Structures are given as C-alpha cells and as structure tokens.
C-alpha cells in the first residue's frame, strides 16, 4: 500500500495540471490580497486584516472546487484513456488498494488546492496590516478550527469527485460534469426543497450545505458536531463506493 501511495504522490507532483493549478491559485491569491489592500487605502478605509481575508476566502471556496474538478479530469480520468489504469490493475495489486491509494493522494492534492488561496490571502494581509482579531471568539482557536474544517471538506469533496471521475473515465467529460454538478447541486436542493420539505432537511445534513458554514464565527454545539462528523462519513462512504465501482469496472 505504501508503494502505491508513493507512486501516486510522485505522479501528482509531476502532473502538469496540478502544477499549473498551484501557480494559478497562488497568483490569484497574491493579486486579490494586494488589490484589497490598495483598494481600501485609496478609499481611506483601514486595511483588511489577515483573519478577515481568511474568513472571506472560506465563503464557498469555489476556487477549491473548480481546481478539484480540473485535477480529477487529468489526474484520474485521463489515466483510463492512456492505459495507465489498465497497467496498474494488472500489476498484481488488488483493485481496492489501487483506488484507495488514488483517492488518498487525490484528496491530499485537493486539500493543498483548497488551503492555498485562503492561506496566501491571510499571510499577505497579515504582512501588509496585521493578523487582527475577531469579536466573540478567540481568533487563534477560530483559525485552527476552520483550518481543520477546510481539510475535512476538501477530502469529502475529493471522494465524491473521485467517484465521478472513475465512472466517466474521460478527462473532458469528468471536468464538465463535475463542474456542472457542484455548481448546480445547491440550486437543485433549493428548488426541490420548495416542493418537498424532506429534501431541504436532507440538504442541511450534506457537505454541500455545510461547506458555507466553515467560515462562521461562534458555531453552536450541534452545528459544530455535524460539521465534523458529516464530512468524515462522506469520505468513508464514497471511498467504499469508489472501491465497489472500481472492482466491477471494465478497464480497456
């Protein structure tokens, strides 16, 4: 298993799409944080602090989702069309271990992409002004909690994306479908919830809804419990589903 994980990690580090995404997100984070600083100074307002930039970058985190969709297309689905997955499947390792290693490394890559934009914004704003404080909660505790939450949700979304990429097995289809799926899943639940109240209740217990609460200050006990447990359950359940699908998949 360690050899499989090391092999997948090596491929991820050499993946051009992963490197390009890191560069794009880094440049975006630098531009946005510096732009916010200059814009506020020109308006005569006090510069935004590091923790404020961190909080605002957590809202939705669409950059993480878009980056994850692109990475899934090139890191997972393209290996089906190029024959790499067929070679790995015939290497003697069990399919369960192969897809588990693939999902773990892809989740790690997704975590890196998810953390990059908020961290760069926070660091640059801290250097330009200060780290700042939040009213009503210890700032360091909030930062550590939201940092951990972001890791959990990036891993949960990565497990869903891995399943779609395994089913599609083609980079173009995977990128297009995952983007449409993640961008419109909230709209689907909102429309369906108007006619079927039970759907709205289900939505409040999904990672799609809870993702928007990562940056919330002063979470109550029940919401905090849900926000920790649900992404873990999602990651485990979709991991098992990925293994089931991959074991029965015909790889050409």
PDB file of C-alpha atoms in Angstrom:
ATOM      1  CA  UNK A   1       0.000   0.000   0.000  1.00  0.00           C
ATOM      2  CA  UNK A   2       2.859   2.380   0.832  1.00  0.00           C
ATOM      3  CA  UNK A   3       4.400   1.787  -2.598  1.00  0.00           C
ATOM      4  CA  UNK A   4       1.083   2.586  -4.286  1.00  0.00           C
ATOM      5  CA  UNK A   5       0.680   5.805  -2.296  1.00  0.00           C
ATOM      6  CA  UNK A   6       4.273   6.855  -3.035  1.00  0.00           C
ATOM      7  CA  UNK A   7       3.730   6.101  -6.727  1.00  0.00           C
ATOM      8  CA  UNK A   8       0.518   8.158  -6.844  1.00  0.00           C
ATOM      9  CA  UNK A   9       2.170  11.003  -4.929  1.00  0.00           C
ATOM     10  CA  UNK A  10       5.079  11.010  -7.404  1.00  0.00           C
ATOM     11  CA  UNK A  11       2.624  11.181 -10.304  1.00  0.00           C
ATOM     12  CA  UNK A  12       0.712  14.005  -8.627  1.00  0.00           C
ATOM     13  CA  UNK A  13       3.882  16.039  -8.091  1.00  0.00           C
ATOM     14  CA  UNK A  14       4.814  15.573 -11.756  1.00  0.00           C
ATOM     15  CA  UNK A  15       1.293  16.269 -13.010  1.00  0.00           C
ATOM     16  CA  UNK A  16       1.346  19.410 -15.166  1.00  0.00           C
ATOM     17  CA  UNK A  17      -2.265  20.293 -14.406  1.00  0.00           C
ATOM     18  CA  UNK A  18      -1.548  20.158 -10.644  1.00  0.00           C
ATOM     19  CA  UNK A  19       1.483  22.424 -11.019  1.00  0.00           C
ATOM     20  CA  UNK A  20      -0.455  24.803 -13.261  1.00  0.00           C
ATOM     21  CA  UNK A  21      -3.328  24.968 -10.766  1.00  0.00           C
ATOM     22  CA  UNK A  22      -0.918  25.767  -7.919  1.00  0.00           C
ATOM     23  CA  UNK A  23       0.629  28.589  -9.944  1.00  0.00           C
ATOM     24  CA  UNK A  24      -2.779  29.994 -10.978  1.00  0.00           C
ATOM     25  CA  UNK A  25      -4.221  29.858  -7.459  1.00  0.00           C
ATOM     26  CA  UNK A  26      -1.042  31.371  -5.985  1.00  0.00           C
ATOM     27  CA  UNK A  27      -1.133  34.229  -8.484  1.00  0.00           C
ATOM     28  CA  UNK A  28      -4.857  34.741  -7.833  1.00  0.00           C
ATOM     29  CA  UNK A  29      -4.307  34.847  -4.067  1.00  0.00           C
ATOM     30  CA  UNK A  30      -1.467  37.359  -4.346  1.00  0.00           C
ATOM     31  CA  UNK A  31      -3.406  39.585  -6.748  1.00  0.00           C
ATOM     32  CA  UNK A  32      -6.618  39.547  -4.707  1.00  0.00           C
ATOM     33  CA  UNK A  33      -5.000  40.278  -1.346  1.00  0.00           C
ATOM     34  CA  UNK A  34      -2.846  43.123  -2.730  1.00  0.00           C
ATOM     35  CA  UNK A  35      -5.816  44.513  -4.669  1.00  0.00           C
ATOM     36  CA  UNK A  36      -7.940  44.530  -1.496  1.00  0.00           C
ATOM     37  CA  UNK A  37      -5.192  46.374   0.401  1.00  0.00           C
ATOM     38  CA  UNK A  38      -4.716  49.057  -2.292  1.00  0.00           C
ATOM     39  CA  UNK A  39      -8.462  49.482  -2.830  1.00  0.00           C
ATOM     40  CA  UNK A  40      -9.099  50.090   0.866  1.00  0.00           C
ATOM     41  CA  UNK A  41      -6.231  52.516   1.204  1.00  0.00           C
ATOM     42  CA  UNK A  42      -7.478  54.516  -1.799  1.00  0.00           C
ATOM     43  CA  UNK A  43     -10.952  54.675  -0.225  1.00  0.00           C
ATOM     44  CA  UNK A  44      -9.452  55.867   3.055  1.00  0.00           C
ATOM     45  CA  UNK A  45     -10.563  52.740   4.927  1.00  0.00           C
ATOM     46  CA  UNK A  46      -8.457  50.732   7.352  1.00  0.00           C
ATOM     47  CA  UNK A  47      -6.654  47.837   5.605  1.00  0.00           C
ATOM     48  CA  UNK A  48      -8.235  44.420   5.875  1.00  0.00           C
ATOM     49  CA  UNK A  49      -6.581  42.111   8.392  1.00  0.00           C
ATOM     50  CA  UNK A  50      -5.244  38.613   7.837  1.00  0.00           C
ATOM     51  CA  UNK A  51      -8.045  36.849   9.713  1.00  0.00           C
ATOM     52  CA  UNK A  52     -10.679  38.866   7.795  1.00  0.00           C
ATOM     53  CA  UNK A  53      -9.132  37.830   4.473  1.00  0.00           C
ATOM     54  CA  UNK A  54      -9.016  34.217   5.701  1.00  0.00           C
ATOM     55  CA  UNK A  55     -12.697  34.322   6.643  1.00  0.00           C
ATOM     56  CA  UNK A  56     -13.847  35.904   3.379  1.00  0.00           C
ATOM     57  CA  UNK A  57     -11.824  33.399   1.324  1.00  0.00           C
ATOM     58  CA  UNK A  58     -13.580  30.496   3.050  1.00  0.00           C
ATOM     59  CA  UNK A  59     -17.060  31.504   1.882  1.00  0.00           C
ATOM     60  CA  UNK A  60     -17.942  28.885  -0.696  1.00  0.00           C
ATOM     61  CA  UNK A  61     -14.345  28.318  -1.759  1.00  0.00           C
ATOM     62  CA  UNK A  62     -15.282  27.900  -5.421  1.00  0.00           C
ATOM     63  CA  UNK A  63     -11.607  28.067  -6.380  1.00  0.00           C
ATOM     64  CA  UNK A  64     -11.017  24.806  -4.498  1.00  0.00           C
ATOM     65  CA  UNK A  65     -13.961  23.106  -6.242  1.00  0.00           C
ATOM     66  CA  UNK A  66     -13.010  24.267  -9.738  1.00  0.00           C
ATOM     67  CA  UNK A  67      -9.382  23.256  -9.182  1.00  0.00           C
ATOM     68  CA  UNK A  68     -10.502  19.872  -7.887  1.00  0.00           C
ATOM     69  CA  UNK A  69     -12.677  19.263 -10.969  1.00  0.00           C
ATOM     70  CA  UNK A  70      -9.806  20.047 -13.339  1.00  0.00           C
ATOM     71  CA  UNK A  71      -7.353  17.908 -11.355  1.00  0.00           C
ATOM     72  CA  UNK A  72      -9.782  14.949 -11.332  1.00  0.00           C
ATOM     73  CA  UNK A  73     -10.027  15.074 -15.114  1.00  0.00           C
ATOM     74  CA  UNK A  74      -6.271  14.988 -15.677  1.00  0.00           C
ATOM     75  CA  UNK A  75      -5.053  13.012 -12.648  1.00  0.00           C
ATOM     76  CA  UNK A  76      -7.733  10.281 -12.562  1.00  0.00           C
ATOM     77  CA  UNK A  77      -9.840  10.072 -15.732  1.00  0.00           C
ATOM     78  CA  UNK A  78      -7.040  10.617 -18.250  1.00  0.00           C
ATOM     79  CA  UNK A  79      -5.265   7.508 -16.912  1.00  0.00           C
ATOM     80  CA  UNK A  80      -8.151   5.380 -18.192  1.00  0.00           C
ATOM     81  CA  UNK A  81      -7.799   6.706 -21.748  1.00  0.00           C
ATOM     82  CA  UNK A  82      -3.989   6.499 -21.781  1.00  0.00           C
ATOM     83  CA  UNK A  83      -3.946   2.900 -20.493  1.00  0.00           C
ATOM     84  CA  UNK A  84      -2.156   3.693 -17.219  1.00  0.00           C
ATOM     85  CA  UNK A  85      -5.020   2.363 -15.082  1.00  0.00           C
ATOM     86  CA  UNK A  86      -5.036  -0.894 -17.044  1.00  0.00           C
ATOM     87  CA  UNK A  87      -1.319  -1.340 -16.413  1.00  0.00           C
ATOM     88  CA  UNK A  88      -1.752  -0.628 -12.701  1.00  0.00           C
ATOM     89  CA  UNK A  89      -4.707  -3.017 -12.451  1.00  0.00           C
ATOM     90  CA  UNK A  90      -2.620  -5.825 -13.981  1.00  0.00           C
ATOM     91  CA  UNK A  91       0.349  -5.178 -11.681  1.00  0.00           C
ATOM     92  CA  UNK A  92      -0.803  -7.701  -9.074  1.00  0.00           C
ATOM     93  CA  UNK A  93      -2.145  -5.204  -6.522  1.00  0.00           C
ATOM     94  CA  UNK A  94      -5.779  -5.528  -5.520  1.00  0.00           C
ATOM     95  CA  UNK A  95      -8.174  -3.041  -7.060  1.00  0.00           C
ATOM     96  CA  UNK A  96      -9.307  -1.943  -3.600  1.00  0.00           C
ATOM     97  CA  UNK A  97      -5.785  -0.845  -2.689  1.00  0.00           C
ATOM     98  CA  UNK A  98      -5.246   0.836  -6.063  1.00  0.00           C
ATOM     99  CA  UNK A  99      -8.337   3.030  -5.855  1.00  0.00           C
ATOM    100  CA  UNK A 100      -7.755   3.705  -2.135  1.00  0.00           C
ATOM    101  CA  UNK A 101      -4.238   4.978  -2.860  1.00  0.00           C
ATOM    102  CA  UNK A 102      -5.543   7.037  -5.771  1.00  0.00           C
ATOM    103  CA  UNK A 103      -8.294   8.597  -3.653  1.00  0.00           C
ATOM    104  CA  UNK A 104      -5.992   9.364  -0.705  1.00  0.00           C
ATOM    105  CA  UNK A 105      -3.432  11.142  -2.864  1.00  0.00           C
ATOM    106  CA  UNK A 106      -6.100  12.965  -4.852  1.00  0.00           C
ATOM    107  CA  UNK A 107      -7.667  14.101  -1.556  1.00  0.00           C
ATOM    108  CA  UNK A 108      -4.258  15.364  -0.411  1.00  0.00           C
ATOM    109  CA  UNK A 109      -3.874  17.306  -3.667  1.00  0.00           C
ATOM    110  CA  UNK A 110      -7.367  18.736  -3.217  1.00  0.00           C
ATOM    111  CA  UNK A 111      -6.512  19.817   0.346  1.00  0.00           C
ATOM    112  CA  UNK A 112      -3.440  21.651  -0.955  1.00  0.00           C
ATOM    113  CA  UNK A 113      -5.518  23.411  -3.615  1.00  0.00           C
ATOM    114  CA  UNK A 114      -8.226  24.236  -1.061  1.00  0.00           C
ATOM    115  CA  UNK A 115      -5.849  25.714   1.508  1.00  0.00           C
ATOM    116  CA  UNK A 116      -3.683  27.663  -0.913  1.00  0.00           C
ATOM    117  CA  UNK A 117      -5.963  30.613  -1.729  1.00  0.00           C
ATOM    118  CA  UNK A 118      -7.139  31.365   1.849  1.00  0.00           C
ATOM    119  CA  UNK A 119      -3.618  30.940   3.268  1.00  0.00           C
ATOM    120  CA  UNK A 120      -1.989  33.272   0.737  1.00  0.00           C
ATOM    121  CA  UNK A 121      -4.680  35.883   1.352  1.00  0.00           C
ATOM    122  CA  UNK A 122      -4.202  35.568   5.103  1.00  0.00           C
ATOM    123  CA  UNK A 123      -0.393  35.724   5.006  1.00  0.00           C
ATOM    124  CA  UNK A 124      -0.199  38.691   2.616  1.00  0.00           C
ATOM    125  CA  UNK A 125      -2.862  40.671   4.510  1.00  0.00           C
ATOM    126  CA  UNK A 126      -1.072  39.928   7.788  1.00  0.00           C
ATOM    127  CA  UNK A 127       2.215  41.211   6.368  1.00  0.00           C
ATOM    128  CA  UNK A 128       0.574  44.355   4.965  1.00  0.00           C
ATOM    129  CA  UNK A 129      -1.546  45.213   8.013  1.00  0.00           C
ATOM    130  CA  UNK A 130      -1.868  42.723  10.868  1.00  0.00           C
ATOM    131  CA  UNK A 131      -3.406  39.358  11.732  1.00  0.00           C
ATOM    132  CA  UNK A 132      -6.290  41.078  13.507  1.00  0.00           C
ATOM    133  CA  UNK A 133      -8.916  39.790  15.899  1.00  0.00           C
ATOM    134  CA  UNK A 134     -12.468  38.528  15.726  1.00  0.00           C
ATOM    135  CA  UNK A 135     -15.238  39.640  18.067  1.00  0.00           C
ATOM    136  CA  UNK A 136     -16.840  36.960  20.207  1.00  0.00           C
ATOM    137  CA  UNK A 137     -14.293  34.167  19.754  1.00  0.00           C
ATOM    138  CA  UNK A 138     -10.601  33.502  20.305  1.00  0.00           C
ATOM    139  CA  UNK A 139      -9.001  34.250  16.936  1.00  0.00           C
ATOM    140  CA  UNK A 140      -6.347  31.535  17.122  1.00  0.00           C
ATOM    141  CA  UNK A 141      -8.966  28.911  18.058  1.00  0.00           C
ATOM    142  CA  UNK A 142     -11.197  30.009  15.167  1.00  0.00           C
ATOM    143  CA  UNK A 143      -8.260  29.827  12.726  1.00  0.00           C
ATOM    144  CA  UNK A 144      -7.266  26.309  13.824  1.00  0.00           C
ATOM    145  CA  UNK A 145     -10.881  25.095  13.740  1.00  0.00           C
ATOM    146  CA  UNK A 146     -11.636  26.489  10.259  1.00  0.00           C
ATOM    147  CA  UNK A 147      -8.244  25.222   9.009  1.00  0.00           C
ATOM    148  CA  UNK A 148      -9.137  21.696  10.124  1.00  0.00           C
ATOM    149  CA  UNK A 149     -12.670  22.002   8.712  1.00  0.00           C
ATOM    150  CA  UNK A 150     -11.315  23.015   5.323  1.00  0.00           C
ATOM    151  CA  UNK A 151      -9.133  19.885   5.252  1.00  0.00           C
ATOM    152  CA  UNK A 152     -12.117  17.666   6.126  1.00  0.00           C
ATOM    153  CA  UNK A 153     -14.379  19.195   3.461  1.00  0.00           C
ATOM    154  CA  UNK A 154     -11.713  19.151   0.769  1.00  0.00           C
ATOM    155  CA  UNK A 155     -11.246  15.419   1.435  1.00  0.00           C
ATOM    156  CA  UNK A 156     -15.021  14.804   1.403  1.00  0.00           C
ATOM    157  CA  UNK A 157     -15.494  16.626  -1.906  1.00  0.00           C
ATOM    158  CA  UNK A 158     -12.477  14.771  -3.306  1.00  0.00           C
ATOM    159  CA  UNK A 159     -14.114  11.407  -2.543  1.00  0.00           C
ATOM    160  CA  UNK A 160     -17.250  12.473  -4.473  1.00  0.00           C
ATOM    161  CA  UNK A 161     -15.133  13.748  -7.367  1.00  0.00           C
ATOM    162  CA  UNK A 162     -13.128  10.507  -7.457  1.00  0.00           C
ATOM    163  CA  UNK A 163     -16.327   8.516  -7.920  1.00  0.00           C
ATOM    164  CA  UNK A 164     -17.475  10.729 -10.820  1.00  0.00           C
ATOM    165  CA  UNK A 165     -14.025  10.556 -12.433  1.00  0.00           C
ATOM    166  CA  UNK A 166     -13.998   6.749 -12.139  1.00  0.00           C
ATOM    167  CA  UNK A 167     -17.444   6.483 -13.723  1.00  0.00           C
ATOM    168  CA  UNK A 168     -16.674   8.942 -16.552  1.00  0.00           C
ATOM    169  CA  UNK A 169     -13.143   7.646 -17.307  1.00  0.00           C
ATOM    170  CA  UNK A 170     -12.534  10.548 -19.695  1.00  0.00           C
ATOM    171  CA  UNK A 171     -10.963  13.871 -18.732  1.00  0.00           C
ATOM    172  CA  UNK A 172     -13.234  16.194 -20.747  1.00  0.00           C
ATOM    173  CA  UNK A 173     -16.450  14.553 -19.568  1.00  0.00           C
ATOM    174  CA  UNK A 174     -15.219  14.477 -15.961  1.00  0.00           C
ATOM    175  CA  UNK A 175     -14.286  18.166 -15.861  1.00  0.00           C
ATOM    176  CA  UNK A 176     -17.544  19.274 -17.493  1.00  0.00           C
ATOM    177  CA  UNK A 177     -19.805  17.031 -15.416  1.00  0.00           C
ATOM    178  CA  UNK A 178     -18.161  17.721 -12.043  1.00  0.00           C
ATOM    179  CA  UNK A 179     -18.276  21.484 -12.593  1.00  0.00           C
ATOM    180  CA  UNK A 180     -21.949  21.396 -13.555  1.00  0.00           C
ATOM    181  CA  UNK A 181     -22.712  19.013 -10.681  1.00  0.00           C
ATOM    182  CA  UNK A 182     -21.042  21.088  -7.943  1.00  0.00           C
ATOM    183  CA  UNK A 183     -22.269  24.430  -9.286  1.00  0.00           C
ATOM    184  CA  UNK A 184     -25.907  23.355  -9.599  1.00  0.00           C
ATOM    185  CA  UNK A 185     -26.348  20.866  -6.757  1.00  0.00           C
ATOM    186  CA  UNK A 186     -27.285  23.703  -4.375  1.00  0.00           C
ATOM    187  CA  UNK A 187     -29.870  25.018  -6.841  1.00  0.00           C
ATOM    188  CA  UNK A 188     -31.340  21.524  -7.195  1.00  0.00           C
ATOM    189  CA  UNK A 189     -31.809  21.148  -3.427  1.00  0.00           C
ATOM    190  CA  UNK A 190     -33.232  24.701  -3.155  1.00  0.00           C
ATOM    191  CA  UNK A 191     -35.847  24.132  -5.883  1.00  0.00           C
ATOM    192  CA  UNK A 192     -36.743  20.596  -4.775  1.00  0.00           C
ATOM    193  CA  UNK A 193     -36.938  21.719  -1.145  1.00  0.00           C
ATOM    194  CA  UNK A 194     -39.701  24.194  -2.001  1.00  0.00           C
ATOM    195  CA  UNK A 195     -41.987  21.322  -3.033  1.00  0.00           C
ATOM    196  CA  UNK A 196     -40.634  18.513  -0.836  1.00  0.00           C
ATOM    197  CA  UNK A 197     -39.695  19.748   2.679  1.00  0.00           C
ATOM    198  CA  UNK A 198     -37.873  16.489   3.420  1.00  0.00           C
ATOM    199  CA  UNK A 199     -35.332  17.309   0.691  1.00  0.00           C
ATOM    200  CA  UNK A 200     -34.477  20.594   2.411  1.00  0.00           C
ATOM    201  CA  UNK A 201     -33.839  18.699   5.655  1.00  0.00           C
ATOM    202  CA  UNK A 202     -31.529  16.279   3.837  1.00  0.00           C
ATOM    203  CA  UNK A 203     -29.674  19.220   2.274  1.00  0.00           C
ATOM    204  CA  UNK A 204     -28.881  20.701   5.697  1.00  0.00           C
ATOM    205  CA  UNK A 205     -27.064  17.445   6.551  1.00  0.00           C
ATOM    206  CA  UNK A 206     -24.859  17.351   3.444  1.00  0.00           C
ATOM    207  CA  UNK A 207     -21.352  18.662   2.846  1.00  0.00           C
ATOM    208  CA  UNK A 208     -22.760  20.866   0.068  1.00  0.00           C
ATOM    209  CA  UNK A 209     -24.692  22.977   2.589  1.00  0.00           C
ATOM    210  CA  UNK A 210     -22.217  22.781   5.477  1.00  0.00           C
ATOM    211  CA  UNK A 211     -19.332  23.968   3.275  1.00  0.00           C
ATOM    212  CA  UNK A 212     -20.727  27.503   3.507  1.00  0.00           C
ATOM    213  CA  UNK A 213     -20.562  27.396   7.328  1.00  0.00           C
ATOM    214  CA  UNK A 214     -16.802  26.769   7.599  1.00  0.00           C
ATOM    215  CA  UNK A 215     -16.092  30.476   7.994  1.00  0.00           C
ATOM    216  CA  UNK A 216     -18.881  31.036  10.523  1.00  0.00           C
ATOM    217  CA  UNK A 217     -17.755  32.529  13.835  1.00  0.00           C
ATOM    218  CA  UNK A 218     -19.103  31.102  17.117  1.00  0.00           C
ATOM    219  CA  UNK A 219     -20.680  27.844  15.919  1.00  0.00           C
ATOM    220  CA  UNK A 220     -23.194  26.260  18.273  1.00  0.00           C
ATOM    221  CA  UNK A 221     -22.543  22.765  19.615  1.00  0.00           C
ATOM    222  CA  UNK A 222     -24.901  20.768  17.351  1.00  0.00           C
ATOM    223  CA  UNK A 223     -23.763  22.501  14.151  1.00  0.00           C
ATOM    224  CA  UNK A 224     -20.109  22.036  15.100  1.00  0.00           C
ATOM    225  CA  UNK A 225     -20.723  18.306  15.685  1.00  0.00           C
ATOM    226  CA  UNK A 226     -22.436  17.938  12.289  1.00  0.00           C
ATOM    227  CA  UNK A 227     -19.665  19.862  10.547  1.00  0.00           C
ATOM    228  CA  UNK A 228     -17.038  17.447  11.894  1.00  0.00           C
ATOM    229  CA  UNK A 229     -18.892  14.135  11.550  1.00  0.00           C
ATOM    230  CA  UNK A 230     -20.639  14.540   8.167  1.00  0.00           C
ATOM    231  CA  UNK A 231     -17.515  15.116   6.002  1.00  0.00           C
ATOM    232  CA  UNK A 232     -15.838  12.124   7.674  1.00  0.00           C
ATOM    233  CA  UNK A 233     -18.873   9.924   6.953  1.00  0.00           C
ATOM    234  CA  UNK A 234     -18.987  11.262   3.376  1.00  0.00           C
ATOM    235  CA  UNK A 235     -15.312  10.470   2.814  1.00  0.00           C
ATOM    236  CA  UNK A 236     -15.657   6.917   4.180  1.00  0.00           C
ATOM    237  CA  UNK A 237     -18.936   6.127   2.372  1.00  0.00           C
ATOM    238  CA  UNK A 238     -17.796   7.435  -1.004  1.00  0.00           C
ATOM    239  CA  UNK A 239     -14.457   5.695  -0.512  1.00  0.00           C
ATOM    240  CA  UNK A 240     -16.278   2.374  -0.094  1.00  0.00           C
ATOM    241  CA  UNK A 241     -18.496   3.186  -3.085  1.00  0.00           C
ATOM    242  CA  UNK A 242     -15.424   4.047  -5.175  1.00  0.00           C
ATOM    243  CA  UNK A 243     -13.889   0.685  -4.295  1.00  0.00           C
ATOM    244  CA  UNK A 244     -17.107  -1.164  -5.200  1.00  0.00           C
ATOM    245  CA  UNK A 245     -17.396   0.625  -8.565  1.00  0.00           C
ATOM    246  CA  UNK A 246     -13.717   0.224  -9.459  1.00  0.00           C
ATOM    247  CA  UNK A 247     -13.724  -3.512  -8.679  1.00  0.00           C
ATOM    248  CA  UNK A 248     -16.600  -4.053 -11.123  1.00  0.00           C
ATOM    249  CA  UNK A 249     -15.398  -1.638 -13.782  1.00  0.00           C
ATOM    250  CA  UNK A 250     -14.199  -2.976 -17.111  1.00  0.00           C
ATOM    251  CA  UNK A 251     -10.899  -1.234 -17.833  1.00  0.00           C
ATOM    252  CA  UNK A 252      -9.995  -1.097 -21.538  1.00  0.00           C
TER     253      UNK A 252
END
